[in-house]
PDB file of C-alpha atoms and ligand atoms in Angstrom:
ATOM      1  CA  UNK A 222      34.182  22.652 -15.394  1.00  0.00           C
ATOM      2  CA  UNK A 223      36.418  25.451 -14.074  1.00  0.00           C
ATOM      3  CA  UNK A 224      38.626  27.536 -16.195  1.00  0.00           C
ATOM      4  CA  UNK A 225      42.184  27.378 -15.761  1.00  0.00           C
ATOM      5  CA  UNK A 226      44.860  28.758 -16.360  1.00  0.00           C
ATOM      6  CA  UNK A 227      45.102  31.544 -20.112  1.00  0.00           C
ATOM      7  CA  UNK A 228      46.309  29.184 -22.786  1.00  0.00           C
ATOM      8  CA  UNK A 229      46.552  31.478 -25.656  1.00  0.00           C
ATOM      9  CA  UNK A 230      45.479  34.728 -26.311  1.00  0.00           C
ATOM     10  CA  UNK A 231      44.634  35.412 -29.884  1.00  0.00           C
ATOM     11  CA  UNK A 232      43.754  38.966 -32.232  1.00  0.00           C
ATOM     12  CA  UNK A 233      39.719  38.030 -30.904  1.00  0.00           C
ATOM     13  CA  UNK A 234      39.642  35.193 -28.589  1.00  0.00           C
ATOM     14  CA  UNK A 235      41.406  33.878 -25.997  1.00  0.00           C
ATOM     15  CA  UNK A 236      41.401  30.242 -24.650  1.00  0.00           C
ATOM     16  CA  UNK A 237      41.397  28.674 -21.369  1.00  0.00           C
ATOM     17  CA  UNK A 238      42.661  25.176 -20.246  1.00  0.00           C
ATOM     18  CA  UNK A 239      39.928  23.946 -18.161  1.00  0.00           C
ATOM     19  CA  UNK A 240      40.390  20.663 -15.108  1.00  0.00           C
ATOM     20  CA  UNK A 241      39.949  18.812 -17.592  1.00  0.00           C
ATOM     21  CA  UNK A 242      42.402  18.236 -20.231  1.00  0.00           C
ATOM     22  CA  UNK A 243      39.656  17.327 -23.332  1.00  0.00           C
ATOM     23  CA  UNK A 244      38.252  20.726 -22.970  1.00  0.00           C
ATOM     24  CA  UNK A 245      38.621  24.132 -22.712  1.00  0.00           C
ATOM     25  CA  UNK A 246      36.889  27.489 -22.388  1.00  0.00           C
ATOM     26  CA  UNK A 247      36.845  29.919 -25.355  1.00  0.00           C
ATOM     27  CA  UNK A 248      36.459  34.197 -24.468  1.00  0.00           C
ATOM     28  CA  UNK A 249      35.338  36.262 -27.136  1.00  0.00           C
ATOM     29  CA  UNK A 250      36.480  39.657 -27.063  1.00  0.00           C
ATOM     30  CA  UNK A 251      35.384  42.768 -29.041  1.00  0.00           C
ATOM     31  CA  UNK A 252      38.656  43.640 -30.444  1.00  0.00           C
ATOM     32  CA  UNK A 253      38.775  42.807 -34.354  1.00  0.00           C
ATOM     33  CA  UNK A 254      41.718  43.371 -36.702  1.00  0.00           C
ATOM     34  CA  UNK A 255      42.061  43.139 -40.320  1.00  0.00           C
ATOM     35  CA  UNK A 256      44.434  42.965 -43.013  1.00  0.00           C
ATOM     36  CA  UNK A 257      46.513  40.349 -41.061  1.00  0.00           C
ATOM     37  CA  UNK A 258      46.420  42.569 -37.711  1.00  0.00           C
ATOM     38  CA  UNK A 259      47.616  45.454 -39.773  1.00  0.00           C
ATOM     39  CA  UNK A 260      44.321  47.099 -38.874  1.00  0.00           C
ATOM     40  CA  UNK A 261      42.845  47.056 -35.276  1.00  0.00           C
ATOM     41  CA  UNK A 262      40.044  48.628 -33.564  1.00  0.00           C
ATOM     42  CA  UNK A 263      37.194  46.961 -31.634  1.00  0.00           C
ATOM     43  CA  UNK A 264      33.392  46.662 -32.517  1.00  0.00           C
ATOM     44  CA  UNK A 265      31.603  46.882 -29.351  1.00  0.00           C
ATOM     45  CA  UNK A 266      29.401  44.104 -28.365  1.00  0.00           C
ATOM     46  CA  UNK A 267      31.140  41.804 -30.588  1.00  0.00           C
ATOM     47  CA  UNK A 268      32.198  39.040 -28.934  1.00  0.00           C
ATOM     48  CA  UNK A 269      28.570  38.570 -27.495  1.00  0.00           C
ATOM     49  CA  UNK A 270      27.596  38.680 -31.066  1.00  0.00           C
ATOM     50  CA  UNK A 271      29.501  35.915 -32.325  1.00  0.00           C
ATOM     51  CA  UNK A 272      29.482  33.798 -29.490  1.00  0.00           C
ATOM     52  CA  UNK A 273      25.793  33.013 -29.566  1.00  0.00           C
ATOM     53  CA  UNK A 274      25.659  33.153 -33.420  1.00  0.00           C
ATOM     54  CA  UNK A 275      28.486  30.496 -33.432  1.00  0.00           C
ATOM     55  CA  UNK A 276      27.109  28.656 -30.993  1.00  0.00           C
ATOM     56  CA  UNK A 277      23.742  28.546 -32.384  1.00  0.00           C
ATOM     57  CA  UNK A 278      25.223  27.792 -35.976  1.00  0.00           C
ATOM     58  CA  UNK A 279      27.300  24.697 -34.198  1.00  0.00           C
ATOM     59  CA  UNK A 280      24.138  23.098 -32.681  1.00  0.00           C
ATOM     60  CA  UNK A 281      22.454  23.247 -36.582  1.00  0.00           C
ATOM     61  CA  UNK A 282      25.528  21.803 -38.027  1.00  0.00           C
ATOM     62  CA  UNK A 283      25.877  19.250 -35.371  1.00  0.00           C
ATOM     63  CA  UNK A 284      21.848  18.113 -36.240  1.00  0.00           C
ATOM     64  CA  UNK A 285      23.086  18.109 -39.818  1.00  0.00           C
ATOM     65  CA  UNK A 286      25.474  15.688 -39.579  1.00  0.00           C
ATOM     66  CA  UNK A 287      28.616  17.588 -39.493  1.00  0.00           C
ATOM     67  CA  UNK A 288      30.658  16.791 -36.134  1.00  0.00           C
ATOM     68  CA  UNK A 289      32.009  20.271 -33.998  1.00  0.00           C
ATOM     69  CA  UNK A 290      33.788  21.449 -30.938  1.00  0.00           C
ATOM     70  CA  UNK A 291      30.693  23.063 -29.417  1.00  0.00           C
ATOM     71  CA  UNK A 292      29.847  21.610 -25.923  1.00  0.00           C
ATOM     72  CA  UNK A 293      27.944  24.436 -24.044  1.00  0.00           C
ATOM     73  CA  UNK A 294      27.772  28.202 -23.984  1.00  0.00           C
ATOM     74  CA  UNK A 295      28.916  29.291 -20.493  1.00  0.00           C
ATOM     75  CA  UNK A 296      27.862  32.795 -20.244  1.00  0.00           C
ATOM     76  CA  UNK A 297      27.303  35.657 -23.091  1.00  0.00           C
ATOM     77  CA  UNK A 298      31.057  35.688 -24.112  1.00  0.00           C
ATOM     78  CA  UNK A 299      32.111  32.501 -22.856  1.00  0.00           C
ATOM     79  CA  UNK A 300      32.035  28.815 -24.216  1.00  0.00           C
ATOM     80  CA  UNK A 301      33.156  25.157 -23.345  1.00  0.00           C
ATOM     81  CA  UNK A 302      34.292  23.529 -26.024  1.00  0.00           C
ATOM     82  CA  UNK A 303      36.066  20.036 -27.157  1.00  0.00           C
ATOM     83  CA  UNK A 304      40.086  20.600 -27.200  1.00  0.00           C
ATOM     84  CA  UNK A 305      41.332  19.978 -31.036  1.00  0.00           C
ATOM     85  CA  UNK A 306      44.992  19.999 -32.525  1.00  0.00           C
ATOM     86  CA  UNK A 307      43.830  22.861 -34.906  1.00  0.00           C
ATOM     87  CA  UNK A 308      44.441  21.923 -38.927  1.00  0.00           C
ATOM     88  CA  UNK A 309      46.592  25.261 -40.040  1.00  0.00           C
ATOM     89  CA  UNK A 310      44.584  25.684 -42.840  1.00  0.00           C
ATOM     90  CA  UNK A 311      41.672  28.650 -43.620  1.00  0.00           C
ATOM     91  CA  UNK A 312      38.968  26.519 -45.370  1.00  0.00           C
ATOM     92  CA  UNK A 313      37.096  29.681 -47.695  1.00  0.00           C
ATOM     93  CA  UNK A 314      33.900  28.434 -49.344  1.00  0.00           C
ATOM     94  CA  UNK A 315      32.082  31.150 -51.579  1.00  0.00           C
ATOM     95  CA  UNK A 316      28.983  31.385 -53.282  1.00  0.00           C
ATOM     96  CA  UNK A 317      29.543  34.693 -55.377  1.00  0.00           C
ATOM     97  CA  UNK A 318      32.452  36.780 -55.755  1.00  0.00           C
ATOM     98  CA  UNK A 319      34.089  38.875 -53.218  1.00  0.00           C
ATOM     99  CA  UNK A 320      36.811  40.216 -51.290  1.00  0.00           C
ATOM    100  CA  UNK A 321      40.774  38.537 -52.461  1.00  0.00           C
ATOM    101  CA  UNK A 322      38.720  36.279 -55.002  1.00  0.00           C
ATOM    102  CA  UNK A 323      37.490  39.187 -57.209  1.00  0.00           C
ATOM    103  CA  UNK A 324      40.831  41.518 -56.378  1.00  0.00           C
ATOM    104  CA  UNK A 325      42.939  38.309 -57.592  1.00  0.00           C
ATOM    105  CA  UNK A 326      40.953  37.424 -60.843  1.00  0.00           C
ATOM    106  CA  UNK A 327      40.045  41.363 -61.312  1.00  0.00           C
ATOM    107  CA  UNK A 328      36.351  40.431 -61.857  1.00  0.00           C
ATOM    108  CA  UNK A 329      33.466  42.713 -59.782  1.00  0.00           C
ATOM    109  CA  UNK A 330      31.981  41.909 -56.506  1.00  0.00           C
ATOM    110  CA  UNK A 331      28.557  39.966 -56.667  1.00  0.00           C
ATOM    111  CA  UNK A 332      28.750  37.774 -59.464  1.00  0.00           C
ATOM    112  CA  UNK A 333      27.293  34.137 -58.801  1.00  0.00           C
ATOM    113  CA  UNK A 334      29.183  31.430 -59.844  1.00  0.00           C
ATOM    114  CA  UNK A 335      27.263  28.410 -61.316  1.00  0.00           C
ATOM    115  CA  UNK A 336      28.801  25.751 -58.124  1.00  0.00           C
ATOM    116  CA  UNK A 337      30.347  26.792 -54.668  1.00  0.00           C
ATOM    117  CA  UNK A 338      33.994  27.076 -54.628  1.00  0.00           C
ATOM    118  CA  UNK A 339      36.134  26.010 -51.972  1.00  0.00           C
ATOM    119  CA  UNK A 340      40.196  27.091 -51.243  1.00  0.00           C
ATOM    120  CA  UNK A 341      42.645  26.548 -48.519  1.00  0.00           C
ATOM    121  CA  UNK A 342      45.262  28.798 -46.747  1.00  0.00           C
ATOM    122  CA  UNK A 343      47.727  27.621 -44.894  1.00  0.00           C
ATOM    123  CA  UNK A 344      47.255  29.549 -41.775  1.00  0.00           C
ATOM    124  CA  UNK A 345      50.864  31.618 -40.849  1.00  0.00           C
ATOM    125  CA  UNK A 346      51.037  35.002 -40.276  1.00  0.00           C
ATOM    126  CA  UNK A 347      54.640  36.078 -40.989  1.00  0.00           C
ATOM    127  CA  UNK A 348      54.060  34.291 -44.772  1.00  0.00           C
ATOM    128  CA  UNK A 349      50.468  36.589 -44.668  1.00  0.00           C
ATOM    129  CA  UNK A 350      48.226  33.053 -44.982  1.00  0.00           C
ATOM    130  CA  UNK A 351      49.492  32.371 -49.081  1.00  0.00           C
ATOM    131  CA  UNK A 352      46.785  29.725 -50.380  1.00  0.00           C
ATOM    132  CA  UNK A 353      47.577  26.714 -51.132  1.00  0.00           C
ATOM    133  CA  UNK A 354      45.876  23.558 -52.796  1.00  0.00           C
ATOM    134  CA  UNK A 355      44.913  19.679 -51.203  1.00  0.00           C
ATOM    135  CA  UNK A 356      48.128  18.466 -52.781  1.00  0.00           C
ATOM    136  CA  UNK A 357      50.397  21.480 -51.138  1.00  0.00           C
ATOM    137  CA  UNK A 358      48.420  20.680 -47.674  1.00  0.00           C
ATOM    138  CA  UNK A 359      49.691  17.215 -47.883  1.00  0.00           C
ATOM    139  CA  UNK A 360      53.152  17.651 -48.983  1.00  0.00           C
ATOM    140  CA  UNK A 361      53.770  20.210 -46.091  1.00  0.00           C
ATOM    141  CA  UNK A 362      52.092  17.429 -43.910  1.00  0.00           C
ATOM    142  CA  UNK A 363      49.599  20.053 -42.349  1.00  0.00           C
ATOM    143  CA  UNK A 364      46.849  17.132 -43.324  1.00  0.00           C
ATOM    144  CA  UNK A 365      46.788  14.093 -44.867  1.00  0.00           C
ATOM    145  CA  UNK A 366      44.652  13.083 -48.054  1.00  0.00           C
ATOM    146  CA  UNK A 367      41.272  11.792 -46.857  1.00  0.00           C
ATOM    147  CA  UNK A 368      41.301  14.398 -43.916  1.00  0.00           C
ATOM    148  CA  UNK A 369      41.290  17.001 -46.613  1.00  0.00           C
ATOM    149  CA  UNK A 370      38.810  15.227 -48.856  1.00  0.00           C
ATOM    150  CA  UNK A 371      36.699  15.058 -45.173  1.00  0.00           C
ATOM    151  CA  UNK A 372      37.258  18.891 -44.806  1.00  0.00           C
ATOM    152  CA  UNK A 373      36.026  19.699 -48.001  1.00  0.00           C
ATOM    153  CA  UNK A 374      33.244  17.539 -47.909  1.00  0.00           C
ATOM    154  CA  UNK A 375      32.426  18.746 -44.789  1.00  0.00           C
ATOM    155  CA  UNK A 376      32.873  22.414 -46.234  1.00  0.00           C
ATOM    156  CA  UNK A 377      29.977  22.608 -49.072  1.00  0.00           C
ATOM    157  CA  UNK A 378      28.035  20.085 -46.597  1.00  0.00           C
ATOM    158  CA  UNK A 379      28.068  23.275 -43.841  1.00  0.00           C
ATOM    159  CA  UNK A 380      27.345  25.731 -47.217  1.00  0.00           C
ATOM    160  CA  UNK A 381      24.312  24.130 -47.762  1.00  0.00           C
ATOM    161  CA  UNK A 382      22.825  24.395 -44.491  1.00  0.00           C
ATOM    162  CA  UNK A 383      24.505  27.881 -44.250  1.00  0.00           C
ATOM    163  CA  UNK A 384      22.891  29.026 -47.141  1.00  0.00           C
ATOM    164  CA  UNK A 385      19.356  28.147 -46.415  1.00  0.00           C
ATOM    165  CA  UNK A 386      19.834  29.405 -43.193  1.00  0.00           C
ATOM    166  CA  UNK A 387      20.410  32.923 -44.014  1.00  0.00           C
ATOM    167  CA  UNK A 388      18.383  32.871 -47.288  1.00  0.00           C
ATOM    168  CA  UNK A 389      15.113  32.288 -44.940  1.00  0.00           C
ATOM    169  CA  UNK A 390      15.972  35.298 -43.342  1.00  0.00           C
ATOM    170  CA  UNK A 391      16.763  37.210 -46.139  1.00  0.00           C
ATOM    171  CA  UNK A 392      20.503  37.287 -46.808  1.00  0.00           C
ATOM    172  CA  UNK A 393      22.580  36.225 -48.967  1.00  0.00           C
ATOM    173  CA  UNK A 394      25.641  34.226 -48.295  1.00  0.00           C
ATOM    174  CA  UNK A 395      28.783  35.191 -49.838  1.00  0.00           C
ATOM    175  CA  UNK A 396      31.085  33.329 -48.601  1.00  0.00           C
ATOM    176  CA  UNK A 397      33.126  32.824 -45.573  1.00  0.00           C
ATOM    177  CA  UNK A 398      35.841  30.749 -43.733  1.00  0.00           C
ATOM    178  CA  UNK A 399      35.801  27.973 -41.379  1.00  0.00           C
ATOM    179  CA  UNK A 400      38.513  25.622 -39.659  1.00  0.00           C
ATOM    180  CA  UNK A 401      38.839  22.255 -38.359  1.00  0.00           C
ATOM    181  CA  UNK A 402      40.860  20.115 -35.620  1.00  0.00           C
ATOM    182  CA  UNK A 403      41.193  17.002 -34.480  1.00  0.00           C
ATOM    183  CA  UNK A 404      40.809  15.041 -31.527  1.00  0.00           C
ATOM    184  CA  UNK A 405      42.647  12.695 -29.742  1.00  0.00           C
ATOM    185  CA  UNK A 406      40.535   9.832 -31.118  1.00  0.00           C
ATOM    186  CA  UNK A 407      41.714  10.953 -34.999  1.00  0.00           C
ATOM    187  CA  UNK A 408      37.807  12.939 -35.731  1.00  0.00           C
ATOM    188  CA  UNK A 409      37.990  15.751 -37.458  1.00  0.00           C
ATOM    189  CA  UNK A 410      35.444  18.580 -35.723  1.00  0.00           C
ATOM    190  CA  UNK A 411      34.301  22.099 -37.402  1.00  0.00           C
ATOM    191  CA  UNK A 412      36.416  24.380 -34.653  1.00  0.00           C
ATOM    192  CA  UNK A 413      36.870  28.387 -34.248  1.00  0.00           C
ATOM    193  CA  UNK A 414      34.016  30.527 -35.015  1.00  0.00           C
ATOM    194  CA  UNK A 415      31.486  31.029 -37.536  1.00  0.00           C
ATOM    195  CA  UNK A 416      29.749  35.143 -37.316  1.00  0.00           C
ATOM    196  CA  UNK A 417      29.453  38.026 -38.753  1.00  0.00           C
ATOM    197  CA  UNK A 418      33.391  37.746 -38.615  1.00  0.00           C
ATOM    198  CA  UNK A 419      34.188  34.895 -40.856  1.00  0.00           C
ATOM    199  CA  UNK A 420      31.502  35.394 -43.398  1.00  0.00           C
ATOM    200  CA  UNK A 421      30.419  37.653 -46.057  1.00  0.00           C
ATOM    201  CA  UNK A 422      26.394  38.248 -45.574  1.00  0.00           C
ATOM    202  CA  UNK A 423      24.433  41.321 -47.930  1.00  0.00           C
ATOM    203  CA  UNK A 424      21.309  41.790 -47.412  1.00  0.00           C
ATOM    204  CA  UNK A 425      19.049  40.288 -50.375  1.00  0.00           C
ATOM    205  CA  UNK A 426      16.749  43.832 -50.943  1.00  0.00           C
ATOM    206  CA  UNK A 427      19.385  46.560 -50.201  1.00  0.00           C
ATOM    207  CA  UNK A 428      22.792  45.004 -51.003  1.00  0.00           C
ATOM    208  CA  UNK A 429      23.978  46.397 -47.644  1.00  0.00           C
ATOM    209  CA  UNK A 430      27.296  44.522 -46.165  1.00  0.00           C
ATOM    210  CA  UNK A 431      26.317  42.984 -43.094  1.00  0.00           C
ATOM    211  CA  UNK A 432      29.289  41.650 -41.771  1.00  0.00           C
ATOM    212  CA  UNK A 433      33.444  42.849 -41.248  1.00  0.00           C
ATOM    213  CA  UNK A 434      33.573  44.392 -44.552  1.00  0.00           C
ATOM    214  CA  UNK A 435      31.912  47.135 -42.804  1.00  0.00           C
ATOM    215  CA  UNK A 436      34.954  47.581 -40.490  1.00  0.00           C
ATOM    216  CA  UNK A 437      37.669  46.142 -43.223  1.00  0.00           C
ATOM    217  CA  UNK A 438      36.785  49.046 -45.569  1.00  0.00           C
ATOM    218  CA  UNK A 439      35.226  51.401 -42.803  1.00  0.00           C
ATOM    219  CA  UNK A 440      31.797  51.545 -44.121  1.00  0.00           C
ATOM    220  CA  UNK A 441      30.667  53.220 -40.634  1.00  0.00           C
ATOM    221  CA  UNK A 442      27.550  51.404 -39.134  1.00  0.00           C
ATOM    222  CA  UNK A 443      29.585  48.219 -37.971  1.00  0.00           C
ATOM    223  CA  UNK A 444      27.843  48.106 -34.468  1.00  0.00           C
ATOM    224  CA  UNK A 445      24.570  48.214 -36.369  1.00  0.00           C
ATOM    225  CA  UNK A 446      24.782  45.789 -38.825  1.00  0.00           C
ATOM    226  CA  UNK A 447      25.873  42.965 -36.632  1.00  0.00           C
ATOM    227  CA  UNK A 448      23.072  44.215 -34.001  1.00  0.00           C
ATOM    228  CA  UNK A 449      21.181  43.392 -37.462  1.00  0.00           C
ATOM    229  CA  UNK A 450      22.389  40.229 -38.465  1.00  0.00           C
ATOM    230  CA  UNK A 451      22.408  38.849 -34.599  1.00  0.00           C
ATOM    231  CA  UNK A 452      18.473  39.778 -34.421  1.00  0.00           C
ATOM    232  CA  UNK A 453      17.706  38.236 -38.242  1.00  0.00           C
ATOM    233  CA  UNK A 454      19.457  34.878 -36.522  1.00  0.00           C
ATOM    234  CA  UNK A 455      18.509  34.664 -33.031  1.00  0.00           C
ATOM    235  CA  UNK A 456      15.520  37.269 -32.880  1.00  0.00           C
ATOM    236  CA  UNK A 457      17.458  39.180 -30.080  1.00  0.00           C
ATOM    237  CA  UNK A 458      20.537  41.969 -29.738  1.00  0.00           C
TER     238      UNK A 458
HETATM  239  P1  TMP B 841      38.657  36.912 -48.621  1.00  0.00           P
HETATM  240  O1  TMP B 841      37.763  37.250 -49.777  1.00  0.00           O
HETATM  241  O2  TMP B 841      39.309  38.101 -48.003  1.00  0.00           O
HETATM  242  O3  TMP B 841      39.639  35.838 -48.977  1.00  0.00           O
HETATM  243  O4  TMP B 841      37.708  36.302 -47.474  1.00  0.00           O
HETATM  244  C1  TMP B 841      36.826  35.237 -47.732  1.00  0.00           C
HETATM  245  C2  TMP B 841      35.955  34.983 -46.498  1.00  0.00           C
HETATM  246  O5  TMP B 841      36.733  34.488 -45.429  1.00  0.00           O
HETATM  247  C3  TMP B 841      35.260  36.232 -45.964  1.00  0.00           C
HETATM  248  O6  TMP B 841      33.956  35.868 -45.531  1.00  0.00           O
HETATM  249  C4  TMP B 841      36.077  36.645 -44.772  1.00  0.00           C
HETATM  250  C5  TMP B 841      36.651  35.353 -44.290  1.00  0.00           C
HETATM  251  N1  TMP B 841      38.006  35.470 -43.752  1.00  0.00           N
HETATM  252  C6  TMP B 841      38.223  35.289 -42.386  1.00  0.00           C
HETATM  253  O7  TMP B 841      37.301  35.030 -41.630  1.00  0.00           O
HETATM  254  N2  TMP B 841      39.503  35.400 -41.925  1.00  0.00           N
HETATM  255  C7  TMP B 841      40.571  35.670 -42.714  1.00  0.00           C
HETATM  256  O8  TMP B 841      41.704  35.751 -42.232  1.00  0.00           O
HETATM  257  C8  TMP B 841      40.331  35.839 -44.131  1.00  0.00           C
HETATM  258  C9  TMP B 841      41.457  36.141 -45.069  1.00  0.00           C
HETATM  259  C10 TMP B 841      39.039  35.736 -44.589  1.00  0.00           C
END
């Protein structure tokens, strides 16, 4: 399939319309912001990072059960994948507490909590992403009621297989954030990415921050510790 012409050009991706109008071709770049774009600066090697990690973690969640966009990596940064209408919502799941979730309930960083949680932003950047719950979604018509109940479902279901995946190779996941689409035949598909990006991972003997905490709160050692992570996964940098 040949790319096309730029569709959209986001903060770490951009996205190509392909010659064929039920896919298209997803860049990675190494830029990376945080703080809703406030912050910017670019992790090099990035976007090689995440697109194989994502990719590989698609093909797992696709033998688990759970349906996704992935079609076929392209080259190191580049990937075909099935076109969506994009659900504006951030699905978080978390395992322990972290980041906004510890800041908002003023509790410390670390601390299990007896079930996975799950919450939902509704993805718009002027309003800074506010959360919002399955009732809000459906009232602002972003979803309706058993596409939520899917998401969620489909949320913990990717958890599960998230967490033993990383446990085996000894990290522990935090949490992180996923989204989902639709295609034109009504299924909802796990879409974006899932990397060292969109999830918190420590490492289970050191407590070291493996992931974009490391540039959120300029740690130093960014490069490095998604070098790690990527060769933990895949066995390669
Ligand atoms: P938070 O604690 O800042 O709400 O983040 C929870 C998880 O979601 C964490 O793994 C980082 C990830 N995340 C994103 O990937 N993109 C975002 O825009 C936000 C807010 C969080």
């Amino acid at each position: 399939m040949k790319k096309q012409k730029l569709l959209y050009e986001g903060k770490v991706k951009k996205v190509y319309e392909t010659d064929d109008p039920a896919f298209l071709i997803v860049s990675y770049k190494d830029d990376a912001t945080a703080q809703n774009g406030h912050k910017r600066g670019t992790i090099e090697g990035k976007g090689i990072i995440n697109n194989k990690m994502s990719n590989l973690f698609m093909q797992e969640l696709e033998k688990a059960g759970i349906p996704t966009h992935f079609v076929k990596e392209l080259n190191e940064r580049e990937t075909l994948v099935k076109k969506v209408s994009i659900f504006p919502l951030e699905v978080i799941v978390r395992n322990l507490s972290a980041g906004s979730f510890a800041k908002r309930y003023g509790i410390a960083e670390g601390i299990p909590f007896p079930a996975a949680t799950i919450e939902f932003s509704y993805k718009n950047d002027a309003l800074e992403d506010p959360l919002l719950n399955t009732y809000h979604a459906v009232a602002l018509g972003l979803c309706e009621q058993e596409e939520i109940e899917t998401i969620k479902r489909y949320g913990f279901m990717i958890n599960e297989e998230l967490k033993r995946f990383w446990d085996k190779r000894g990290i522990t996941l935090v949490d992180f954030k996923i989204e989902f689409g639709k295609d034109t035949a009504g299924r909802i598909l796990l879409a974006d990415e899932i990397s060292p990006d969109t999830c918190r991972l420590w490492d289970q003997k050191t407590g070291k921050k493996l992931d974009k905490d490391r540039f959120r709160h300029d740690l130093g050692g960014v490069e490095e510790a998604y070098g790690e992570v990527m060769k933990r996964a895949c066995g390669q940098v």
